[in-house]
Every structure is written in C-alpha cells, then in structure tokens.
PDB file of C-alpha atoms in Angstrom:
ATOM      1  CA  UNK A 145      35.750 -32.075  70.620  1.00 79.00           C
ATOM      2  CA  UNK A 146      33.093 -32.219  68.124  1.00 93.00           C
ATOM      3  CA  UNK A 147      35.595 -32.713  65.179  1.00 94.00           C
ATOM      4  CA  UNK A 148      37.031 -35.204  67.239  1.00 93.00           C
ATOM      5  CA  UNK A 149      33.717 -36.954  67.479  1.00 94.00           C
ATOM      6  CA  UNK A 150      32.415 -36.759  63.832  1.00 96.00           C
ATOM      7  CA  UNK A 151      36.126 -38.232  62.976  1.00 95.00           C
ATOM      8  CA  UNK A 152      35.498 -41.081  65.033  1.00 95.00           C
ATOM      9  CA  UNK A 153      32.198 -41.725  63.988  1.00 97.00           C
ATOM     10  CA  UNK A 154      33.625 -41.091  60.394  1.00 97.00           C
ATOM     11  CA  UNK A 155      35.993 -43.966  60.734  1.00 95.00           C
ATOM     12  CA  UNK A 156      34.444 -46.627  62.658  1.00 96.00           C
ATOM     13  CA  UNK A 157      31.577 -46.044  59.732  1.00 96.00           C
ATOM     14  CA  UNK A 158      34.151 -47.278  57.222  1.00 95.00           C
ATOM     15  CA  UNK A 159      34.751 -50.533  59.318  1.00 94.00           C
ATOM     16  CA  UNK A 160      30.981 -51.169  58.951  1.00 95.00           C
ATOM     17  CA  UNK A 161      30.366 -50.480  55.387  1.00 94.00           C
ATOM     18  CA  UNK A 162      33.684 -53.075  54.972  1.00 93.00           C
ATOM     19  CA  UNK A 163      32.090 -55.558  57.318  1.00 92.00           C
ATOM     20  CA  UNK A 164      28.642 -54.970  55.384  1.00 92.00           C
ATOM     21  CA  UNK A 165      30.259 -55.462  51.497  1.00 89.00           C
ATOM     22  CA  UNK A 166      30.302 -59.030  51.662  1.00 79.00           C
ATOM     23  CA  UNK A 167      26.023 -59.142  52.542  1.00 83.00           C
ATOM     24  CA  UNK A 168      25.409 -57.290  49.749  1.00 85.00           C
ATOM     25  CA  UNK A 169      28.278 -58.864  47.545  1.00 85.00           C
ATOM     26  CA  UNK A 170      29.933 -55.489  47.231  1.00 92.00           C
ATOM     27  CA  UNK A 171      33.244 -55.476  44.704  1.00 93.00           C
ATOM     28  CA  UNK A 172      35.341 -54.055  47.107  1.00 93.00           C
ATOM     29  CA  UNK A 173      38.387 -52.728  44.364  1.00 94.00           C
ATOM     30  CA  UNK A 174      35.145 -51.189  42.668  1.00 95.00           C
ATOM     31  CA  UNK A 175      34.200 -49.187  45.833  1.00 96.00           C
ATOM     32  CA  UNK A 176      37.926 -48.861  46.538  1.00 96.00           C
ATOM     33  CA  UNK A 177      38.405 -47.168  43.007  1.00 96.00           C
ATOM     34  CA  UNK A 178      35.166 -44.843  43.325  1.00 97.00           C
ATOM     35  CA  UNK A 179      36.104 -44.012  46.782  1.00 97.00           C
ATOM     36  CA  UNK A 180      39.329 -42.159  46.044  1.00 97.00           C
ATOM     37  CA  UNK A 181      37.479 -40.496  43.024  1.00 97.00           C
ATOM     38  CA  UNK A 182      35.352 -38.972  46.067  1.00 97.00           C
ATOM     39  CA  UNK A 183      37.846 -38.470  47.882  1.00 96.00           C
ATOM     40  CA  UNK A 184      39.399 -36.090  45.144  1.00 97.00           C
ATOM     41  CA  UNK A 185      36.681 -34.137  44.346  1.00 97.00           C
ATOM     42  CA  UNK A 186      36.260 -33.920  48.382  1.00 97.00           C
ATOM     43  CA  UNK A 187      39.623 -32.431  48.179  1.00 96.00           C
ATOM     44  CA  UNK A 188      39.184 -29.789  45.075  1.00 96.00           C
ATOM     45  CA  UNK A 189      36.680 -28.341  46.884  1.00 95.00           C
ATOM     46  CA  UNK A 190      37.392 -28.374  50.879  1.00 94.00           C
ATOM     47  CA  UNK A 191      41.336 -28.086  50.259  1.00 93.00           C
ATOM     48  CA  UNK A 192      41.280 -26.344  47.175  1.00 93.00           C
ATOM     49  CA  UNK A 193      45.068 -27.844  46.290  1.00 93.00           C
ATOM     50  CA  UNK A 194      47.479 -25.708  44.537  1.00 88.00           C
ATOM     51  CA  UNK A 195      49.138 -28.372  42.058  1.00 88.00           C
ATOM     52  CA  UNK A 196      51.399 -25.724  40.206  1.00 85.00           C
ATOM     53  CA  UNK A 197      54.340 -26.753  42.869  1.00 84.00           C
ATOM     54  CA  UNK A 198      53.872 -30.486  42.014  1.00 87.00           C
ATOM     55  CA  UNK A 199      56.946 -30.655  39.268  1.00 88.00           C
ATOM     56  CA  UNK A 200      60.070 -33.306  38.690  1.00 89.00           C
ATOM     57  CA  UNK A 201      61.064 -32.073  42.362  1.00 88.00           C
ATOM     58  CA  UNK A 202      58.091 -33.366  44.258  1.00 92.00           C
ATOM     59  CA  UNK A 203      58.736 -36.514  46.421  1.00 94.00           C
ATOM     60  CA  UNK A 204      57.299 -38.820  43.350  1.00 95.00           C
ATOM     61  CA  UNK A 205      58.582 -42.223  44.870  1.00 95.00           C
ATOM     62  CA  UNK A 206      57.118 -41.707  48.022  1.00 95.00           C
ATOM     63  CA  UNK A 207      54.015 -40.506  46.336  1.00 96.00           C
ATOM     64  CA  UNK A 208      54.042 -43.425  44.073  1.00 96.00           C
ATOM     65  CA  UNK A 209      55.007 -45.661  47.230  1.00 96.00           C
ATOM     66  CA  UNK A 210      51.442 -44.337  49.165  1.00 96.00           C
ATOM     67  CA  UNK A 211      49.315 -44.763  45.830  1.00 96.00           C
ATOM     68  CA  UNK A 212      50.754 -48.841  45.782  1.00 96.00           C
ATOM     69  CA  UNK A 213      49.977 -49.048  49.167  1.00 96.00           C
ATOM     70  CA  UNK A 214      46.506 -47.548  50.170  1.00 95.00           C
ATOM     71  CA  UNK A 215      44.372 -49.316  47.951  1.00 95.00           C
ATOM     72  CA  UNK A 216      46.712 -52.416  48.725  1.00 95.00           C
ATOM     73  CA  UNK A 217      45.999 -51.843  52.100  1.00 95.00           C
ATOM     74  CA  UNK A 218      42.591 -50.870  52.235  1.00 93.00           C
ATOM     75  CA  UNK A 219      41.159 -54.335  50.109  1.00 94.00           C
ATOM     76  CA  UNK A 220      43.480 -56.160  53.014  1.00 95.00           C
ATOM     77  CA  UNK A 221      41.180 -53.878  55.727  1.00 95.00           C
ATOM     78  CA  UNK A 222      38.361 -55.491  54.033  1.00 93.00           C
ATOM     79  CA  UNK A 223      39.021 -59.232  53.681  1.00 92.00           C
ATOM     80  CA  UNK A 224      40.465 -58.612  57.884  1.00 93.00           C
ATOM     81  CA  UNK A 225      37.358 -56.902  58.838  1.00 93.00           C
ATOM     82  CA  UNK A 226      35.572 -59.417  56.768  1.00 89.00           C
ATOM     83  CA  UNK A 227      36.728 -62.634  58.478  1.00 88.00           C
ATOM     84  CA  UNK A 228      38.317 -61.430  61.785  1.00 88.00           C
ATOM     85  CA  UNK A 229      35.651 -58.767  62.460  1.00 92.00           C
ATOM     86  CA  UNK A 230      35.841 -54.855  63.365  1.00 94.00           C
ATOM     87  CA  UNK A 231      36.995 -55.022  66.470  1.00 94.00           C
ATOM     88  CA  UNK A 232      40.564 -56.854  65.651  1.00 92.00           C
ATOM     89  CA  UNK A 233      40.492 -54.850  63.325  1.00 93.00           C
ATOM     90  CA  UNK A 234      40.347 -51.943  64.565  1.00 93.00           C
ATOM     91  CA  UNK A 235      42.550 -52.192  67.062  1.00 93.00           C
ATOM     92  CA  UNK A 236      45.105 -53.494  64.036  1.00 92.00           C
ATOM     93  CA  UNK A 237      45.219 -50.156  62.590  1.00 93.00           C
ATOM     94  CA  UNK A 238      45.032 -48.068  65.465  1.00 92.00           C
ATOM     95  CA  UNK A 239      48.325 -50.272  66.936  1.00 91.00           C
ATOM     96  CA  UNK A 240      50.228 -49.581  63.933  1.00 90.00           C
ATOM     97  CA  UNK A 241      51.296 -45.833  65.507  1.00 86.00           C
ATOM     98  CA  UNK A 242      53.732 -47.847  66.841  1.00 86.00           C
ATOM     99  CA  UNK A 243      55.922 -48.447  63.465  1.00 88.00           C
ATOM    100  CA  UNK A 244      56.492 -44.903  62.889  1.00 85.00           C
ATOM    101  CA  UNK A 245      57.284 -44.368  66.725  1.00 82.00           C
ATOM    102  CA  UNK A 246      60.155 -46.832  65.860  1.00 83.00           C
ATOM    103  CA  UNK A 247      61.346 -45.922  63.212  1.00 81.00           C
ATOM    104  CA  UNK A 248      61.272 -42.315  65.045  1.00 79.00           C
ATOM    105  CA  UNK A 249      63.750 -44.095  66.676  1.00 78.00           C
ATOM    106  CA  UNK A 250      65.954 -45.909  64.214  1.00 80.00           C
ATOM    107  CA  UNK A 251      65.908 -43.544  61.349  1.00 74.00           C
ATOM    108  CA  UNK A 252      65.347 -40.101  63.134  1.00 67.00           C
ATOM    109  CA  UNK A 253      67.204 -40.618  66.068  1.00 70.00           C
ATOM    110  CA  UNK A 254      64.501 -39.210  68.357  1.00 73.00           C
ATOM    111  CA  UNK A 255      65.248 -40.104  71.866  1.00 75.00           C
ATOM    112  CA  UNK A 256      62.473 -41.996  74.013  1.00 78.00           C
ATOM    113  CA  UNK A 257      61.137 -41.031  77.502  1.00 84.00           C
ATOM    114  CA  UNK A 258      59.866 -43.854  79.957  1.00 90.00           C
ATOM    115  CA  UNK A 259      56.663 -42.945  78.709  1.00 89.00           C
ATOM    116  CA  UNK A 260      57.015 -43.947  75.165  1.00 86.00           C
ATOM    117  CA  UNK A 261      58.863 -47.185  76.076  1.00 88.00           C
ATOM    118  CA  UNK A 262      56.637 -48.534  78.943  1.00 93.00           C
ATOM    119  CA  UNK A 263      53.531 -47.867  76.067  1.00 90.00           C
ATOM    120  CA  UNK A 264      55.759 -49.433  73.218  1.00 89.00           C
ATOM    121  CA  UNK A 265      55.926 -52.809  75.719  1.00 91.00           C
ATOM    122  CA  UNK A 266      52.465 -52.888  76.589  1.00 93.00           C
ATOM    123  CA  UNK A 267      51.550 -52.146  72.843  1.00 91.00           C
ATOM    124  CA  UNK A 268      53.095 -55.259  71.878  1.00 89.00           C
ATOM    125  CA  UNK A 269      51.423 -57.219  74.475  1.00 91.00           C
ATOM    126  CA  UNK A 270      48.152 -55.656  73.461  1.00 91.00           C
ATOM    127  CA  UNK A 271      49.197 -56.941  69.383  1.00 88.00           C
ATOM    128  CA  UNK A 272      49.655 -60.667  71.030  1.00 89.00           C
ATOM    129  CA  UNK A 273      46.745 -60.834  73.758  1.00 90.00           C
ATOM    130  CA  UNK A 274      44.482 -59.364  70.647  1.00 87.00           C
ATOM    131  CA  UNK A 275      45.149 -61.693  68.239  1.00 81.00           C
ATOM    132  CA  UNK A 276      45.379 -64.831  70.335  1.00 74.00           C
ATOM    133  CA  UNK A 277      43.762 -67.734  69.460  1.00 68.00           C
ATOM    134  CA  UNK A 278      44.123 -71.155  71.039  1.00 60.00           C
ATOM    135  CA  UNK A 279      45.083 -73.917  69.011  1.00 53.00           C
ATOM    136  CA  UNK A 280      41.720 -75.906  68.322  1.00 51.00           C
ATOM    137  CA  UNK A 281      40.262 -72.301  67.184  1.00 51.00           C
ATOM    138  CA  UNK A 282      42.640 -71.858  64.118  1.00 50.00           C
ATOM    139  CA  UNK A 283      40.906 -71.383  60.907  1.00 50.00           C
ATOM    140  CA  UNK A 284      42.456 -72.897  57.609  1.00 47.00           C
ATOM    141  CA  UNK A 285      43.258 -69.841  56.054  1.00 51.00           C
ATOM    142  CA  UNK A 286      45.349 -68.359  59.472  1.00 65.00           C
ATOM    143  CA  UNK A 287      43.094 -65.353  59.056  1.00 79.00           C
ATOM    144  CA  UNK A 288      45.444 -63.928  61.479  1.00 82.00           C
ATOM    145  CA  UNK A 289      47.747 -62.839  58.685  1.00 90.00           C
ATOM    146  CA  UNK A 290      45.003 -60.076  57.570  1.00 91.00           C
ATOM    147  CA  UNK A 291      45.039 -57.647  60.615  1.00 91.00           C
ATOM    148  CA  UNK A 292      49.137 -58.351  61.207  1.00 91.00           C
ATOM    149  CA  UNK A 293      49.419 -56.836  57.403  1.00 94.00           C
ATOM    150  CA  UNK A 294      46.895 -54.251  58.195  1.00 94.00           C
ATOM    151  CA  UNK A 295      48.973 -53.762  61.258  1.00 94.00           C
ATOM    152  CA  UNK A 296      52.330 -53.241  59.313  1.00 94.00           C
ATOM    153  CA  UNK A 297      51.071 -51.498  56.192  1.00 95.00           C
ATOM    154  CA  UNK A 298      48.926 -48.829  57.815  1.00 94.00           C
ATOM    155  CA  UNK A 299      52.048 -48.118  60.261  1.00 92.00           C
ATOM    156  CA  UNK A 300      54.280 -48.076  56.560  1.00 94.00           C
ATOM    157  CA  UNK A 301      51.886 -45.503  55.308  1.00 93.00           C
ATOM    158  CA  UNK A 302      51.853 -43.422  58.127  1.00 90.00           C
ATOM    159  CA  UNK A 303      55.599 -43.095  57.882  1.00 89.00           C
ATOM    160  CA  UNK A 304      55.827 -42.282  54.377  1.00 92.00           C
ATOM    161  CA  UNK A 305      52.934 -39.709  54.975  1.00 91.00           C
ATOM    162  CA  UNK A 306      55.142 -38.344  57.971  1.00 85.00           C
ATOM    163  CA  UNK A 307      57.904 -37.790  55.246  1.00 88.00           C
ATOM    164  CA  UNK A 308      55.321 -36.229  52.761  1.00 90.00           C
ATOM    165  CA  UNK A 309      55.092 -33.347  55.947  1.00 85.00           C
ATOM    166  CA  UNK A 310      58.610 -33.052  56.099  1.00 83.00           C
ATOM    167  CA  UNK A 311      58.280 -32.068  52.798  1.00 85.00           C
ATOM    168  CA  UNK A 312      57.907 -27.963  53.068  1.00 84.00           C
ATOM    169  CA  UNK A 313      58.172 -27.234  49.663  1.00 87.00           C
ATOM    170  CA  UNK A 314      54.320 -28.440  49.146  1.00 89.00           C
ATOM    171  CA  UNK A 315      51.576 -28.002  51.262  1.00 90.00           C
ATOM    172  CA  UNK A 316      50.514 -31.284  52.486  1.00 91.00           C
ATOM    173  CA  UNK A 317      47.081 -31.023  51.329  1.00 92.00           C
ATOM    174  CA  UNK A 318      48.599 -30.444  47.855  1.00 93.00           C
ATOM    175  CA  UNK A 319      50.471 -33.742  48.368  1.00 94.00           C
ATOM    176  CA  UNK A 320      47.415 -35.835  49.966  1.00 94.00           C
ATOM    177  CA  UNK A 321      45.483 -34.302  46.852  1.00 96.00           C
ATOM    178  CA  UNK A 322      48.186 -35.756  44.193  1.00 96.00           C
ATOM    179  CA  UNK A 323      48.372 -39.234  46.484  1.00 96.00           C
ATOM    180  CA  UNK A 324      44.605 -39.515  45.846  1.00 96.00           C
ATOM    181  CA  UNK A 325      45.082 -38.882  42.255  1.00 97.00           C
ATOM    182  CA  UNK A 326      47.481 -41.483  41.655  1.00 97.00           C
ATOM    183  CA  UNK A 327      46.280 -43.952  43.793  1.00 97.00           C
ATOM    184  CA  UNK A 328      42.764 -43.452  42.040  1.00 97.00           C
ATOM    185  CA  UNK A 329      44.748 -44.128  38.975  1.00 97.00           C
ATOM    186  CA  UNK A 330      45.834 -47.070  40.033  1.00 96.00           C
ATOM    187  CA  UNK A 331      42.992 -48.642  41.210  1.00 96.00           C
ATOM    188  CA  UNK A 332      41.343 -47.970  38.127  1.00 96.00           C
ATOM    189  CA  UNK A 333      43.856 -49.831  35.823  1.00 96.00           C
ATOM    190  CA  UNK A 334      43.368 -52.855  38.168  1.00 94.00           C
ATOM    191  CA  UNK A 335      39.585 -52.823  37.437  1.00 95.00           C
ATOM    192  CA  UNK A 336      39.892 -52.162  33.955  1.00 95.00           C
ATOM    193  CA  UNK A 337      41.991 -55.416  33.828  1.00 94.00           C
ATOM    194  CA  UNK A 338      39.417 -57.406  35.733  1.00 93.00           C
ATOM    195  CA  UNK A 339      37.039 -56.354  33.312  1.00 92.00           C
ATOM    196  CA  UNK A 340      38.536 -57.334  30.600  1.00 94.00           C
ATOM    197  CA  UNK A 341      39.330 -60.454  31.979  1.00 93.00           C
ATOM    198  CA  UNK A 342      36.028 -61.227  33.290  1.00 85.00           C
ATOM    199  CA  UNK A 343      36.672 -60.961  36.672  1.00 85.00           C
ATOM    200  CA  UNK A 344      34.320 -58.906  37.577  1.00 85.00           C
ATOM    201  CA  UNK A 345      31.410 -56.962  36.203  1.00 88.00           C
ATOM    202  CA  UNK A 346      30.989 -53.384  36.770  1.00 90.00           C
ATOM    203  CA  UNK A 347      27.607 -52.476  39.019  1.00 90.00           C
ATOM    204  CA  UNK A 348      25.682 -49.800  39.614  1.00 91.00           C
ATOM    205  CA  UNK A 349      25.419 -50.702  43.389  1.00 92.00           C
ATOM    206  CA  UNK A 350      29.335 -51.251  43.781  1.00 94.00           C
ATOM    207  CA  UNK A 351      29.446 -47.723  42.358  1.00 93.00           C
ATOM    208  CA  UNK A 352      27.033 -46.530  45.089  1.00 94.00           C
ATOM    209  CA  UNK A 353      28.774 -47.812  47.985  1.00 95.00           C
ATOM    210  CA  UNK A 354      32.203 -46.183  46.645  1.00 96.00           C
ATOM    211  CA  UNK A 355      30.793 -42.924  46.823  1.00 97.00           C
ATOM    212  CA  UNK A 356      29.796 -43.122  50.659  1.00 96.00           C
ATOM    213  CA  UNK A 357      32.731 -44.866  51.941  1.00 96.00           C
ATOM    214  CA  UNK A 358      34.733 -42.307  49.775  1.00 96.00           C
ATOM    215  CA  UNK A 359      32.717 -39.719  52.201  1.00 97.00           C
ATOM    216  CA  UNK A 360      33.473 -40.368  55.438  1.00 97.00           C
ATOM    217  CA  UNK A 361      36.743 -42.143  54.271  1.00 95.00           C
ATOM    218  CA  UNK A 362      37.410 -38.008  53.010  1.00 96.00           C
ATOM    219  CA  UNK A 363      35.274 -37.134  56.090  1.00 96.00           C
ATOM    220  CA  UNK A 364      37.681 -39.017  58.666  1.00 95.00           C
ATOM    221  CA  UNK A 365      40.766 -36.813  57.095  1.00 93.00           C
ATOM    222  CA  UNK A 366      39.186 -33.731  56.967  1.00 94.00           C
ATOM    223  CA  UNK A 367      37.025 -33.852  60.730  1.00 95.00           C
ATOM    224  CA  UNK A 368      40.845 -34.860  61.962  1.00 93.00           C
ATOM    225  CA  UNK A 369      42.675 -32.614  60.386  1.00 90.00           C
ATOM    226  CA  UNK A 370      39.802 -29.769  61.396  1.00 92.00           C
ATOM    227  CA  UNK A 371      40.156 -30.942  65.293  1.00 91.00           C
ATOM    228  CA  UNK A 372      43.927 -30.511  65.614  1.00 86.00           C
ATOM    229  CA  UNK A 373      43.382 -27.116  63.953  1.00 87.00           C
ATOM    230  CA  UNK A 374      41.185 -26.015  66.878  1.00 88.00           C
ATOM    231  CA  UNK A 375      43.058 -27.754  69.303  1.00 83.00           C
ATOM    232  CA  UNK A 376      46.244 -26.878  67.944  1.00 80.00           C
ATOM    233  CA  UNK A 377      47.779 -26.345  71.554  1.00 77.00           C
ATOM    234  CA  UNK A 378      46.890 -30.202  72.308  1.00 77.00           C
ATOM    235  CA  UNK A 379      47.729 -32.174  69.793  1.00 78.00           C
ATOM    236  CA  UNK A 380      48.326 -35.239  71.950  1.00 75.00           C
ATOM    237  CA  UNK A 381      44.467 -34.277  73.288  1.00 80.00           C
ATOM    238  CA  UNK A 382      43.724 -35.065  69.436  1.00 87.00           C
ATOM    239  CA  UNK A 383      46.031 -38.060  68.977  1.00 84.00           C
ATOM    240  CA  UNK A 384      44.503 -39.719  71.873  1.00 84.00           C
ATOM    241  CA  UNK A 385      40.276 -39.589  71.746  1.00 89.00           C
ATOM    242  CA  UNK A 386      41.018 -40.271  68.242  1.00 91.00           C
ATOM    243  CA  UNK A 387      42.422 -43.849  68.574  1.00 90.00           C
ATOM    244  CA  UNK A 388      40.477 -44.540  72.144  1.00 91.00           C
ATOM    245  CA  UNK A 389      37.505 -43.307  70.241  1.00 93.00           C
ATOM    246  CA  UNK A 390      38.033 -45.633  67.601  1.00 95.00           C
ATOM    247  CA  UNK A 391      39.237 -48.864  69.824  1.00 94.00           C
ATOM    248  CA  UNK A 392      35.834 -48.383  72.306  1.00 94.00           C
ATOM    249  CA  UNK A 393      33.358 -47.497  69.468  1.00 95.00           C
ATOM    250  CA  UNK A 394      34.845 -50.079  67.052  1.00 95.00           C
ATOM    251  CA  UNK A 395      34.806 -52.540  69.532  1.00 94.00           C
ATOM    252  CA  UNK A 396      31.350 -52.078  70.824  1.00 94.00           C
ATOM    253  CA  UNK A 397      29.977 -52.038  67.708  1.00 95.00           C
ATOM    254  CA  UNK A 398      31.545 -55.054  66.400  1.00 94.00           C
ATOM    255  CA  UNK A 399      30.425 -57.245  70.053  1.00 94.00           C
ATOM    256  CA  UNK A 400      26.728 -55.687  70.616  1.00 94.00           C
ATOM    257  CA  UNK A 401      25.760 -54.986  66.523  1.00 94.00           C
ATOM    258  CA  UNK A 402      27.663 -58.070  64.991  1.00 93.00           C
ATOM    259  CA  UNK A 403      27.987 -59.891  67.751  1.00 93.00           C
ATOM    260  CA  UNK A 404      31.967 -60.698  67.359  1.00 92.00           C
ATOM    261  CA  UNK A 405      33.070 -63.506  69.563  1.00 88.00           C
ATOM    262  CA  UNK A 406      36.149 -62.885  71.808  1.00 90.00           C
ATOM    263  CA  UNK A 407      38.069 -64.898  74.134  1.00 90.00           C
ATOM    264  CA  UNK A 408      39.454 -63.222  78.096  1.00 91.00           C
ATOM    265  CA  UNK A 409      43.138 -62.811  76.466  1.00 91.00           C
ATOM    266  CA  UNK A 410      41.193 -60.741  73.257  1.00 91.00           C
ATOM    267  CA  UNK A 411      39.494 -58.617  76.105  1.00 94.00           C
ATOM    268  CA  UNK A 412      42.798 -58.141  77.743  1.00 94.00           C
ATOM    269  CA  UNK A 413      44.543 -56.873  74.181  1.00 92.00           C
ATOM    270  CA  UNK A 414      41.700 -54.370  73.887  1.00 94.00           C
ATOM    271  CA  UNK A 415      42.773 -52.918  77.629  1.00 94.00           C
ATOM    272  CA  UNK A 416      46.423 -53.208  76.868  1.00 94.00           C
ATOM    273  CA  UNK A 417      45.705 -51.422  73.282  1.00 93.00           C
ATOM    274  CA  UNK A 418      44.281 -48.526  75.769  1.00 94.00           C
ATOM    275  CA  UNK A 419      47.045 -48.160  78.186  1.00 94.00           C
ATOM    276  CA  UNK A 420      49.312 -48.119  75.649  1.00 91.00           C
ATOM    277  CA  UNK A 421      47.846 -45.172  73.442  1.00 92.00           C
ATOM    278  CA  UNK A 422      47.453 -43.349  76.722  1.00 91.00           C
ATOM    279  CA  UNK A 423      51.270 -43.988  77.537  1.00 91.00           C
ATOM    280  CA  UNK A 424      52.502 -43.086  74.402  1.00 88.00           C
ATOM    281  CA  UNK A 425      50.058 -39.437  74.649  1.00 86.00           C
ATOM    282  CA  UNK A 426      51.663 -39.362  78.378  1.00 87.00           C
ATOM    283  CA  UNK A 427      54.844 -39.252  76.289  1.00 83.00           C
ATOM    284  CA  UNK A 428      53.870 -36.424  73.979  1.00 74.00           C
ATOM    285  CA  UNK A 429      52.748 -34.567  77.014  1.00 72.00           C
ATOM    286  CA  UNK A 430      56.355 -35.023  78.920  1.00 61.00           C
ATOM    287  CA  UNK A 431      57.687 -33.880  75.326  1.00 55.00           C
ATOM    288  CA  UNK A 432      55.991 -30.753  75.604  1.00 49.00           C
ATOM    289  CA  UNK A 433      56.663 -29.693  78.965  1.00 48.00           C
TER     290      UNK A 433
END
C-alpha cells in the first residue's frame, strides 16, 4: 500500500504546485516543457527503455496523438486548477475513467455488468452535482469549460494509452519513454516561438519549478505502476485507493489549505464521484470472479 500512498501523495502534489504557479507567476508551458525533460531522464534511468524496436512500425499517430495532447492537456489542468480550484479539479480527472469505460463499450465490444452501469449513472451525476453552480454565481469566463476539457481529454489520453498496451510489439515503458520524447519536443517548439515573439521570457525560477513537478509528475507513474506490480493479484485494489486517494486528499487539501468554497450539490458530486469509483472496482471484482 505504500506505493499506493507515495502515488497519491505524488499526484495531489502536482495539483498544488499548479494551484501555486500563478503566486509566484510561474510560466506554466516553461515548467510544462522542463517537466517532460525530467520526466525522460526519470525514465532512462528507472525504465531503462529499449528504443531499438521503435521503427516505421511503431504506433506513430497514436504516439504523435498523446504528445499533442498531454501538454495540451496539462496547461488546461493548470488554468482549471487555477480558477476552479483542486478539488473540481481533481475530481475532473479522476471522472474521466469513465470515457475509456465507454468506449470499452462502443469500440471493444466489452459487455457491462450491473456494476459498471449503476457506477457509469452515478458517475455522471457526480460530473453534474460537481460542477453545479447556480445562476447568480457564474463567472464571465464560464470557467466551467476548464475541468469539462480536463474531464474529456484526460479520459482521450487514457484511451489512446490503453491502445499503446495493446501494442505487444513494444514494451510500454519503451512507448511512454518515446511519448515523453515527443511531447517534450513539442513543447519546446511552442516556447521557442513565444520567445521569439516576446511572449514570454525564459526564467531561471520557471526552470526550477519544471524540474519538481517533472518529479513527482514521473513519480506518480512510476509509484503506480510499482503498486500494481506488488499487488498484481488486485489490480482493482490499485485502481481504487488510487482515485479515492486522490478525490479525499485533493479535496481536503483544496477546502482546509486553500480554503475552496463549495456549495451542498458540490459536496454531493464529491460523494457521488466515490460511489461511483467504488462501483465501477465492484465491477472489476465481479469480472474476476
């Protein structure tokens, strides 16, 4: 359970340093670019990645799919964490298991147990009751639209990784190694551009916070990866303390330490969010058996 804790601790860390960058007028795509530099050195020498296999054959457009998408995604994390808090959040990206459990459905075929369906209901009501907002406490910019992204491209990303594993040809920690690569890539031509353009200046203390987000960003992945290798014979076991951990610790942090304001109905999303991680790892259980 230990990996399962540091994971937890690992992530909900990430959330913070996110909800900290804009105190301390942090460049976000600056720590975003450093961060997967970390996170590929973290890899070279904890995964030691074999990239001989990675020819013409490799699944490039998914790979070039995830390296679009996870910096995309992660400067939306920030600006949601940023205006609608860690908690919302949170609970955002921890939801989103619920995209590739559909499409699981759609484009896999798998078939669905009561379990799976009754969680997949209460999920959505936990995605309405968490977002809620009555009228007279909409903000300008519908900040709403932050965590429902976060929502749908962390749940996009998941798939595509899902298809990376189907992938046998490569072991997966060849092909998370060569998604960090590009996706480093990537975010480094974007902040070569703002610096020519003047968007942005590059700083020492921009660099500084990519390298420890880029740790226990690298240090969520690896602790999780490490706890369903020791618990190999309960995966669900894994699947669920991870995202409970994450919903309670994220969302006590974010009301005690920041002292995020939420309404009854936001309460009730953060219950519903439980119930329905705990239905869908009833689900995997009744799978198993």
């Amino acid at each position: 359970m230990i990996y399962i804790i540091l994971s937890v601790f690992c992530s909900v860390t990430v959330a913070v340093l996110l909800k900290l960058a804009k105190r301390y007028q942090i460049s976000i795509i600056q720590a975003v670019t450093v961060n997967y530099l970390t996170a590929i050195l973290l890899c070279l020498i904890f995964f030691k990645p074999d990239i001989g296999p990675v020819t013409s054959t490799a699944p490039w457009p998914i790979y070039i799919g995830l390296a679009v998408l996870l910096p995309s995604i992660f400067l939306i994390l920030a600006v949601s964490v940023k205006n609608l808090g860690i908690v919302k959040t949170d609970i955002a990206q921890r939801l989103s298991l619920f995209i590739p459990i559909i499409a699981a459905y759609f484009i896999f075929k798998e078939n669905f147990n009561s379990y799976k369906l009754i969680g997949l209901g209460i999920g959505f009501l936990a995605i309405f009751f968490t977002f809620f907002k009555k009228s007279k406490e909409k903000s300008k910019s519908d900040n709403w639209i932050y965590p429902i992204t976060v929502f749908i491209g962390f749940g996009v990303i998941d798939v595509l990784f899902k298809q990376i594993a189907l992938f046998k040809t490569l072991p997966y920690t060849t092909s998370l190694f060569t998604v960090f690569c590009l996706s480093f890539l990537i975010s480094l031509l974007i902040v070569i551009i703002m610096v020519l353009t003047k968007k942005t200046k590059l700083q020492l203390v921009n660099l500084a916070c990519g390298l420890i987000l880029g740790l226990f960003n690298f240090g969520n992945i690896l602790f999780y990866l490490k706890a369903h290798q020791a618990l190999a014979q309960n995966p669900s076991t894994v699947f669920a303390a991870m995202n409970l951990g994450v919903i309670v610790a994220g969302s006590l942090i974010g009301i005690i330490v920041f002292k995020e304001k939420l309404s009854k109905l936001n309460y009730a999303g953060i219950v519903f969010a439980l119930v329905a991680i705990i239905f869908i790892t009833l689900s995997q259980l009744h799978v198993v058996r």
